[in-house]
Amino acid sequence: MIDLLGYAAFFTSSALIFALITLGLNLQWGQTGLFNVGIAGFVAIGAYTSAILTTPEAADRIGGFDWPILAGWLAAALVTAAAAAFTGFATLRLKSDYLAITTFGVAVVVQLVALNAQGLTGGPFGVAFIPRPFASLQDQPALFNFINLGVIAAVTVAVYLALEHLSRSPWGRVLKALREDERAAISLGKSARSYRIQAFAAGGAVMGLAGAVQAHFIGFIAPNGYLPTLTFQVWAMLMVGGSGSNKGAILGSIVVWAIWVGAGAFSAAVVPGDWQARAASLQIVAIGVMLCLILLWRPQGFFGKRRG
Amino acid sequence: MTVLEARNVSKRFGGIAAVDGMSFSVAAGEILGLIGPNGAGKTTMFDLLAGSVGVSAGEIRLMGQDVTTLPAHRRLAGGMGRTFQIPRPFPELSLIDNMLLARQDQTGERLWANFTAPRRIAAEERAARDKALALLDLVALRRLADDPARVLSGGQRKLLELARVMMADPKVVLLDEPAAGVNPSLLEVLIDRIREINASGVTFVLIEHNIDMVSRLCHRVLVMASGALLCEGTPDVVARDPRVIEAYLGGTPA
Ligand SMILES: Nc1ncnc2c1ncn2[C@@H]1O[C@H](COP(=O)(O)OP(=O)(O)O)[C@@H](O)[C@H]1O
Ligand SMILES: [Mg+2]
């Protein structure tokens, strides 16, 4: 019973970390129309930033700097926001077409740096001994699981409330106006480019924070945690939940993560041992089927608004 | 005093000069008419003044400053507002939100300020809202303040655009065919409002095909044909000018 509850806490924690990433994407895509296909890269920037800053000193790489966990998270959000702002600044001149390709490039570059800059990132082995919040409770696994869930849920709620506040603010109103009629908004004194960069950076900050929270939840990170699969999962979560809706972003993340985990467990139970490696792609198929069903049955997702 | 000036302004699209060496100045407090047959280049001239299209040659000055390369989004704060030939309300936003968006220099439009200065933002929003409601009242749209702008008729959209641009307290406003599609009773509202706003010191440049409206409102009229200035004068002098009559009858097909 305790085991099951413990697992439920673990599952929900993982799902909520995805919800955070998806909330970031919702600000970028759902509210601003910025196509980010390099999500994994921005999540990785946040994860590595916090990991390098908060781990105890390591002999074989630069850092760690033994910072407090919260400082690491804050830095992760800021560094990722800066990376996103720079990406936006370089590509968002008038149209947002170039952004998609550039974000893909960012993800590839981040992956390569993580893999090869061994002196900073630990290379293929990654960074270990990332401090976990409330680590002193680690010898009581059930309690520890729930404390972790509490921390992650608190971060998710805080980010959700902040994003809702923004979307109802005059700032969010400008984003809506730019989406509805860019020329009219410009004629009223709004700089399309500046607002796009801001939204992209703010979304990036949320993704970076999510990466950091995840790193401290698992305790170690490695480059293969930030493959394009991650980007695909987050996009599926936003589509299923409903682009444009913060509630949808959270619900979509939980649903898609459940399908992902369920398909994984199913293939582990049914597929014979030597086929296991290939069976992993069953998870991607399951998500793909889910996406198709949603697109057929409710193209705007659970909470999305139908746009005419 | 001159509020707005075009010096030898041209705009070429491919091989065609949509605007070809236009020079004129707009005096503070006047209502200047800009007329001419379809395709004469009037809307393009507005796009150039407003910065939404870049000039091929020439210079544009606003309040004595060279604004030729100033981005379009900086020109309203610089004192110049515009409306569009085909009105561009934000259709899914309420009328009041449409209005609030036109206010300049709002603290709440800065991302971070929404977390650090909520009181100041709330106060600014309240003040802007009061102003918006008063302006909506002026154009007989107040009772629709909370409805999305998509419910408006074509004529009401024109009125909303006029009210909206006034939220920014502009010094000079460019109106592109404000009377097109406006029914006769709304037209009277529109004419009265433009007169009142003008009496409060706002300068207007007005593209209009409705000659009655032009002669009732405009102090002076410029006539454009094939991208160039054909002639200028008071409305009744211009209306009798044979070159103008010929431009309308024999000029570019509508
Ligand atoms: N973006 C554009 N690209 C190409 N040609 C254009 C563009 N905008 C306007 N034109 C051309 O410029 C000329 C003037 O158009 P316009 O300024 O709309 O005239 P008016 O408002 O006086 O009817 C027309 O021949 C039109 O086809
Ligand atoms: Mg026109």
XYZ file of C-alpha atoms and ligand atoms in Angstrom:
590
model
C 0.000 0.000 0.000
C 2.752 2.409 1.039
C 4.647 1.183 -2.009
C 1.774 2.020 -4.289
C 1.328 5.462 -2.743
C 5.052 6.016 -2.991
C 4.903 5.104 -6.651
C 1.938 7.402 -7.192
C 3.947 10.244 -5.644
C 6.919 9.421 -7.858
C 4.732 9.250 -10.969
C 2.997 12.545 -10.184
C 6.305 14.253 -9.500
C 7.684 13.157 -12.871
C 4.499 14.234 -14.619
C 4.520 17.656 -12.930
C 8.094 18.289 -14.051
C 6.868 17.716 -17.604
C 3.945 20.005 -16.817
C 6.442 22.755 -15.998
C 8.204 22.327 -19.340
C 4.856 22.301 -21.122
C 3.802 25.507 -19.344
C 6.940 27.114 -20.775
C 6.054 25.888 -24.249
C 2.499 27.143 -23.850
C 3.783 30.666 -23.280
C 6.003 30.404 -26.350
C 3.713 28.587 -28.738
C 0.211 28.645 -27.240
C 0.214 32.343 -26.419
C 2.773 33.795 -28.796
C 2.991 31.418 -31.759
C 6.733 30.790 -31.459
C 7.702 27.364 -32.750
C 10.335 25.794 -30.493
C 11.648 22.432 -31.657
C 14.666 22.550 -29.375
C 12.902 22.206 -26.033
C 15.313 19.491 -24.872
C 18.212 21.913 -25.335
C 16.695 24.596 -23.113
C 15.753 22.061 -20.443
C 19.335 20.773 -20.543
C 20.772 24.276 -20.117
C 18.751 24.690 -16.922
C 19.642 21.231 -15.632
C 23.376 21.617 -16.211
C 23.460 25.175 -14.865
C 21.939 24.180 -11.555
C 23.897 20.920 -11.378
C 27.242 22.622 -11.910
C 26.454 25.375 -9.412
C 25.066 23.243 -6.589
C 27.177 20.068 -6.615
C 30.098 19.765 -4.203
C 33.515 20.454 -5.654
C 34.558 17.778 -8.155
C 38.140 16.981 -9.114
C 37.530 16.070 -12.743
C 35.535 19.110 -13.891
C 35.015 22.816 -13.271
C 32.880 23.397 -10.169
C 30.781 22.333 -8.439
C 30.302 25.431 -6.465
C 28.211 24.018 -3.661
C 25.557 26.734 -3.986
C 22.229 26.368 -2.184
C 19.634 24.507 -4.251
C 17.303 27.500 -4.611
C 20.135 29.668 -5.894
C 20.896 26.981 -8.452
C 17.275 26.951 -9.623
C 17.164 30.713 -9.910
C 20.398 30.709 -11.901
C 19.038 27.926 -14.130
C 15.978 30.040 -14.968
C 18.084 33.140 -15.632
C 20.731 31.433 -17.749
C 18.117 29.623 -19.833
C 16.136 32.851 -20.242
C 19.307 34.532 -21.488
C 19.969 31.702 -23.945
C 16.385 31.895 -25.205
C 16.490 35.687 -25.426
C 19.693 35.483 -27.448
C 18.158 32.880 -29.778
C 15.104 35.072 -30.235
C 17.118 38.241 -30.657
C 19.230 36.674 -33.387
C 16.315 35.239 -35.363
C 13.099 37.150 -34.642
C 13.549 40.072 -37.005
C 10.105 40.344 -38.511
C 8.774 36.854 -39.098
C 9.186 33.958 -36.719
C 10.067 31.465 -39.477
C 13.764 31.250 -38.735
C 13.230 30.585 -35.074
C 12.175 26.954 -35.483
C 15.312 25.942 -37.331
C 17.509 27.852 -34.931
C 15.964 26.210 -31.865
C 16.657 22.844 -33.407
C 20.269 23.941 -33.822
C 20.419 25.086 -30.201
C 19.296 21.645 -29.027
C 21.937 19.920 -31.137
C 24.678 22.262 -29.940
C 23.702 21.891 -26.285
C 23.682 18.119 -26.674
C 27.138 18.185 -28.283
C 28.553 20.472 -25.613
C 27.100 18.289 -22.854
C 28.647 15.245 -24.475
C 32.073 16.673 -25.282
C 32.902 19.470 -22.851
C 33.950 16.907 -20.288
C 35.703 19.460 -18.114
C 32.419 21.303 -17.561
C 29.629 18.786 -17.994
C 31.240 15.477 -17.150
C 30.847 14.356 -20.782
C 28.862 11.180 -21.443
C 28.833 10.271 -17.740
C 27.126 13.507 -16.805
C 26.999 15.110 -13.385
C 26.257 13.080 -10.272
C 25.697 13.913 -6.591
C 23.274 16.698 -7.419
C 21.893 17.630 -4.002
C 18.296 16.655 -3.385
C 15.977 18.915 -1.411
C 15.396 17.639 2.140
C 18.103 15.007 1.581
C 18.248 14.390 5.352
C 14.915 12.558 5.051
C 16.251 10.154 2.446
C 16.254 7.204 4.858
C 12.451 7.383 5.083
C 11.599 6.666 1.426
C 7.832 7.133 1.645
C 8.062 10.475 3.436
C 10.901 11.548 1.133
C 8.808 10.777 -1.946
C 5.970 12.884 -0.653
C 8.209 15.776 0.332
C 9.629 15.702 -3.188
C 6.144 15.726 -4.629
C 5.289 18.642 -2.341
C 8.269 20.667 -3.529
C 7.596 19.972 -7.202
C 3.881 20.650 -6.832
C 4.635 23.939 -5.086
C 6.932 25.030 -7.921
C 4.336 23.996 -10.503
C 1.539 25.882 -8.752
C 3.721 28.984 -8.360
C 4.666 28.942 -12.042
C 1.071 28.281 -13.078
C -0.206 31.221 -11.021
C 2.536 33.506 -12.330
C 1.729 32.577 -15.933
C -2.006 33.034 -15.400
C -1.310 36.418 -13.852
C 0.809 37.364 -16.863
C -1.719 36.188 -19.411
C -4.375 38.390 -17.785
C -2.010 41.342 -17.420
C -1.575 44.251 -19.831
C 1.554 42.435 -21.018
C -0.496 39.350 -21.884
C -3.028 41.592 -23.605
C -0.310 42.849 -25.939
C 0.603 39.245 -26.817
C -3.047 38.562 -27.676
C -3.226 41.683 -29.802
C -0.053 40.777 -31.686
C -1.476 37.342 -32.416
C -4.792 38.712 -33.634
C -3.507 41.516 -35.826
C 0.161 42.262 -35.833
C -0.056 45.354 -38.048
C -2.743 46.936 -35.914
C -0.741 46.220 -32.755
C 2.360 47.795 -34.275
C 0.339 50.854 -35.276
C -0.615 51.151 -31.604
C 3.002 51.287 -30.519
C 3.762 47.660 -29.690
C 7.051 46.207 -30.877
C 6.259 42.744 -32.206
C 9.862 41.670 -32.024
C 10.453 42.838 -28.489
C 7.359 41.081 -27.157
C 8.235 37.883 -28.991
C 11.709 37.882 -27.518
C 10.280 38.512 -24.053
C 7.772 35.676 -24.357
C 10.399 33.328 -25.730
C 12.799 34.178 -22.908
C 10.129 33.846 -20.217
C 9.073 30.468 -21.630
C 12.743 29.493 -21.728
C 13.142 30.478 -18.069
C 10.312 28.102 -17.141
C 11.875 25.285 -19.180
C 15.261 25.881 -17.567
C 13.707 25.867 -14.121
C 11.964 22.591 -14.982
C 15.281 21.092 -16.089
C 16.882 22.131 -12.807
C 14.024 20.776 -10.682
C 14.231 17.477 -12.552
C 17.991 17.258 -12.095
C 17.619 17.678 -8.335
C 14.739 15.230 -8.244
C 16.736 12.453 -9.920
C 20.128 13.359 -8.476
C 22.215 12.952 -11.608
C 22.057 14.085 -15.238
C 23.615 12.893 -18.476
C 23.373 14.057 -22.103
C 21.063 11.225 -23.136
C 18.356 12.667 -20.888
C 17.925 15.516 -23.368
C 17.260 13.837 -26.696
C 14.668 14.979 -29.276
C 12.245 12.457 -27.717
C 11.838 14.934 -24.867
C 10.869 17.701 -27.280
C 8.364 15.361 -28.917
C 6.812 14.387 -25.586
C 6.332 17.997 -24.529
C 4.741 18.950 -27.851
C 2.371 15.982 -27.530
C 1.480 17.112 -24.009
C 0.602 20.614 -25.150
C -1.414 19.385 -28.146
C -3.386 16.927 -26.030
C -4.005 19.417 -23.213
C -4.914 22.257 -25.517
C -2.539 24.876 -26.866
C -3.130 28.259 -25.262
C -4.379 26.927 -21.942
C -2.152 26.650 -18.865
C -4.593 24.190 -17.278
C -4.449 22.161 -20.476
C -0.661 22.146 -20.366
C -0.748 20.548 -16.925
C -3.508 18.047 -17.659
C -2.012 17.090 -21.034
C 1.323 16.421 -19.342
C -0.221 14.060 -16.809
C -2.246 12.180 -19.449
C 0.601 11.807 -21.924
C 3.050 10.828 -19.199
C 0.603 8.155 -17.990
C 0.372 6.765 -21.515
C 4.140 6.861 -21.866
C 4.745 5.060 -18.577
C 1.861 2.642 -19.223
C 3.132 1.733 -22.680
C 6.591 1.228 -21.207
C 5.300 -1.105 -18.508
C 3.169 -2.973 -21.020
C 6.032 -3.592 -23.428
C 8.309 -4.614 -20.557
C 5.749 -7.203 -19.451
C 4.781 -8.557 -22.870
C 7.799 -8.283 -25.125
C 10.505 -10.976 -24.780
C 13.857 -9.901 -23.374
C 15.967 -9.636 -26.488
C 13.343 -7.446 -28.188
C 13.065 -5.010 -25.283
C 15.337 -2.361 -26.781
C 13.204 -2.126 -29.886
C 9.978 -2.289 -27.891
C 10.818 1.097 -26.402
C 9.571 2.632 -29.617
C 6.134 1.293 -28.667
C 5.959 4.250 -26.292
C 6.400 6.694 -29.136
C 3.790 4.820 -31.150
C 1.363 4.987 -28.217
C 1.799 8.760 -27.975
C 1.412 9.057 -31.725
C -1.872 7.143 -31.634
C -3.062 9.329 -28.753
C -2.215 12.459 -30.785
C -4.121 11.155 -33.813
C -7.174 10.347 -31.690
C -7.121 13.795 -30.117
C -6.712 15.500 -33.481
C -9.708 13.588 -34.814
C -11.958 13.870 -31.805
C -11.005 17.227 -30.326
C -8.434 19.054 -32.449
C -8.137 21.901 -29.976
C -7.146 19.491 -27.149
C -8.880 19.179 -23.761
C -8.807 22.839 -22.813
C -7.829 24.631 -25.997
C -10.042 27.183 -27.639
C -11.147 26.450 -31.154
C -9.736 29.235 -33.267
C -11.696 30.268 -36.308
C 3.662 75.409 -37.028
C 4.222 72.265 -39.088
C 3.441 68.971 -37.353
C 4.047 66.606 -40.235
C 6.000 66.984 -43.420
C 6.845 64.848 -46.455
C 9.867 65.910 -48.510
C 10.123 64.395 -51.958
C 8.855 61.018 -50.747
C 8.724 58.124 -53.220
C 7.835 54.476 -52.954
C 8.416 51.944 -55.707
C 6.897 48.454 -55.703
C 8.917 46.585 -58.290
C 8.916 48.885 -61.285
C 5.834 50.907 -60.333
C 6.075 54.134 -58.362
C 3.035 54.006 -56.073
C 4.134 57.316 -54.570
C 6.290 59.537 -56.739
C 8.025 62.560 -55.261
C 5.331 63.744 -52.861
C 6.065 66.897 -50.858
C 3.618 68.586 -48.529
C 3.335 69.784 -44.982
C 0.536 69.622 -42.453
C -0.003 72.621 -40.168
C -0.907 72.214 -36.520
C -4.664 72.257 -36.024
C -5.756 71.780 -39.616
C -7.853 69.061 -41.209
C -6.115 68.242 -44.448
C -7.940 66.215 -47.067
C -6.116 63.769 -49.345
C -8.199 62.782 -52.352
C -7.649 61.169 -55.699
C -8.886 58.260 -57.808
C -8.443 54.637 -56.707
C -4.846 53.517 -57.031
C -3.517 57.085 -56.833
C -1.229 56.097 -53.968
C -3.080 57.670 -51.028
C -3.017 54.616 -48.754
C 0.614 53.985 -49.640
C 1.350 57.596 -48.684
C -0.219 56.916 -45.257
C 1.781 53.712 -44.896
C 4.930 55.725 -45.559
C 3.991 58.435 -43.060
C 3.124 55.799 -40.460
C 6.288 53.818 -41.134
C 4.586 50.518 -41.897
C 6.191 50.729 -45.347
C 9.712 52.088 -45.790
C 10.359 54.951 -48.242
C 12.361 54.378 -51.422
C 13.484 58.002 -51.324
C 12.717 61.201 -49.472
C 12.279 62.265 -45.889
C 9.439 62.315 -43.358
C 9.430 64.750 -40.454
C 7.164 64.575 -37.425
C 7.085 67.458 -34.953
C 10.255 68.802 -36.541
C 12.141 65.491 -36.142
C 13.341 63.318 -38.989
C 11.426 60.058 -38.475
C 12.131 58.516 -41.881
C 13.764 55.442 -40.358
C 11.898 55.420 -37.034
C 10.137 52.024 -36.697
C 6.345 52.077 -37.099
C 5.773 51.065 -33.485
C 7.551 54.180 -32.232
C 5.487 56.688 -34.207
C 2.372 56.736 -32.060
C 4.386 57.660 -28.979
C 5.987 60.308 -31.211
C 2.559 61.873 -31.681
C 1.214 60.320 -34.910
C -1.631 57.818 -34.979
C -3.421 56.196 -37.890
C -6.492 54.210 -38.802
C -6.791 51.727 -41.654
C -8.822 51.776 -44.864
C -10.150 48.344 -43.901
C -10.531 48.650 -40.136
C -8.365 46.406 -38.009
C -9.935 45.884 -34.605
C -8.646 42.941 -32.545
C -11.718 40.813 -33.215
C -11.593 38.436 -30.234
C -10.727 41.140 -27.719
C -13.421 43.215 -26.048
C -13.917 46.801 -27.149
C -12.484 47.969 -23.850
C -9.350 45.830 -24.326
C -9.033 47.186 -27.855
C -9.067 50.666 -26.355
C -6.657 49.930 -23.487
C -4.089 48.580 -25.934
C -3.706 51.992 -27.519
C -2.576 53.731 -24.330
C 1.132 54.511 -24.473
C 3.843 53.891 -21.907
C 1.844 51.606 -19.625
C 3.750 50.053 -16.730
C 1.740 46.847 -17.035
C 3.012 46.233 -20.540
C 6.435 45.575 -19.057
C 6.702 41.895 -18.153
C 8.478 42.095 -14.834
C 6.519 45.083 -13.542
C 3.475 42.839 -13.271
C 5.146 41.194 -10.283
C 6.839 44.230 -8.771
C 4.390 47.119 -9.266
C 0.867 45.654 -9.151
C -0.639 48.706 -7.432
C 0.731 51.188 -9.893
C -0.495 48.987 -12.746
C -3.961 48.697 -11.220
C -4.143 52.467 -10.853
C -3.026 53.067 -14.433
C -5.504 50.496 -15.688
C -8.326 52.179 -13.803
C -7.454 55.574 -15.218
C -7.107 54.187 -18.744
C -10.423 52.390 -18.385
C -12.229 55.572 -17.425
C -10.763 57.356 -20.409
C -11.669 54.420 -22.666
C -15.276 54.381 -21.501
C -15.592 58.130 -22.040
C -14.224 57.796 -25.575
C -16.467 54.818 -26.339
C -19.380 56.884 -25.122
C -18.403 59.614 -27.556
C -18.688 57.225 -30.522
C -21.871 55.584 -29.208
C -20.188 52.238 -28.467
C -20.151 52.270 -24.687
C -22.923 49.733 -24.252
C -20.841 47.234 -26.258
C -17.702 47.842 -24.168
C -17.427 44.253 -22.952
C -18.379 42.565 -26.222
C -15.744 41.207 -28.577
C -14.979 43.609 -31.418
C -16.014 41.017 -34.013
C -19.692 41.797 -33.355
C -19.296 45.345 -34.696
C -20.595 46.464 -38.079
C -18.175 47.957 -40.594
C -19.161 51.486 -39.632
C -18.835 50.761 -35.926
C -15.364 49.373 -36.550
C -14.380 52.676 -38.128
C -15.656 54.503 -35.055
C -13.840 52.105 -32.733
C -10.595 52.722 -34.601
C -11.007 56.463 -34.275
C -11.755 56.193 -30.549
C -8.923 53.705 -30.092
C -6.241 55.875 -31.620
C -7.433 58.789 -29.465
C -6.473 56.768 -26.369
C -2.855 57.621 -27.166
C -3.432 61.388 -27.115
C -1.930 61.821 -30.582
C -1.044 65.235 -32.015
C -1.848 64.197 -35.571
C -4.083 61.394 -36.828
C -4.180 59.846 -40.300
C -7.687 58.635 -41.186
C -7.961 56.333 -44.219
C -11.504 56.550 -45.656
C -13.242 56.913 -42.289
C -16.677 57.254 -43.899
C -16.518 54.176 -46.132
C -19.304 51.783 -45.148
C -20.611 54.070 -42.429
C -24.377 54.550 -42.532
C -25.733 58.145 -42.745
C -26.635 58.545 -39.064
C -23.279 57.179 -37.873
C -21.623 59.414 -40.449
C -23.026 62.471 -38.687
C -21.608 61.152 -35.391
C -18.266 60.641 -37.078
C -18.159 64.128 -38.603
C -19.136 65.745 -35.313
C -16.481 63.810 -33.413
C -13.717 64.651 -35.837
C -14.690 68.307 -35.570
C -14.733 68.219 -31.779
C -11.429 66.413 -31.497
C -9.933 68.839 -33.990
C -11.257 71.766 -31.960
C -9.368 70.344 -28.967
C -6.145 70.770 -30.940
C -5.639 67.483 -32.794
C -4.524 67.699 -36.427
C -6.060 65.362 -39.015
C -5.092 64.105 -42.442
C -8.086 62.501 -44.082
C -8.330 60.254 -47.143
C -11.933 60.344 -48.291
C -14.074 59.721 -51.351
C -17.161 61.274 -49.806
C -16.851 64.783 -51.278
C -19.592 66.135 -49.062
C -17.675 65.053 -46.009
C -14.424 66.464 -47.379
C -15.967 69.863 -48.065
C -17.602 69.964 -44.636
C -14.484 69.019 -42.711
C -11.345 69.925 -44.586
C -9.663 73.306 -44.538
C -7.402 72.334 -47.403
C -7.256 69.462 -49.867
C -4.383 67.724 -51.693
C -5.215 65.837 -54.866
C -3.067 62.842 -55.795
C -2.994 61.103 -59.167
C -0.590 58.372 -60.281
C 1.474 58.756 -57.117
C 2.119 62.484 -57.526
C 0.579 65.698 -56.269
C -1.839 67.005 -58.897
C -2.987 70.180 -57.158
C -4.053 71.602 -53.840
C -6.479 74.204 -52.504
C -9.697 74.715 -50.620
C -12.308 71.968 -51.151
C -14.546 73.988 -53.523
C -11.658 75.305 -55.643
C -10.230 71.803 -56.008
C -13.643 70.330 -56.869
C -13.965 72.718 -59.812
C -10.412 72.182 -61.113
C -10.627 70.570 -64.569
C -7.439 68.536 -63.957
C -9.087 66.932 -60.935
C -12.256 66.144 -62.839
C -10.197 64.585 -65.599
C -8.125 62.532 -63.152
C -11.302 61.080 -61.655
C -13.002 60.443 -65.001
C -10.171 59.434 -67.280
C -7.474 58.346 -64.821
C -6.549 54.937 -63.533
C -9.439 52.477 -63.647
C -11.072 52.028 -60.241
N 2.360 46.206 -51.165
C 2.196 46.548 -52.474
N 2.842 45.868 -53.434
C 2.702 46.194 -54.735
N 1.940 47.210 -55.164
C 1.251 47.924 -54.260
C 1.348 47.639 -52.859
N 0.577 48.521 -52.187
C 0.018 49.320 -53.116
N 0.425 48.979 -54.362
C 0.035 49.647 -55.619
O 0.270 51.014 -55.448
C -0.731 51.761 -56.074
C -1.371 52.701 -55.111
O -2.194 52.000 -54.214
P -2.902 52.692 -52.973
O -1.888 53.455 -52.222
O -3.640 51.655 -52.227
O -3.911 53.682 -53.686
P -5.191 54.444 -53.117
O -5.215 54.309 -51.633
O -4.979 55.848 -53.568
O -6.387 53.831 -53.765
C -1.723 50.766 -56.677
O -1.404 50.593 -58.034
C -1.439 49.514 -55.891
O -1.718 48.375 -56.678
Mg -6.628 53.482 -50.349
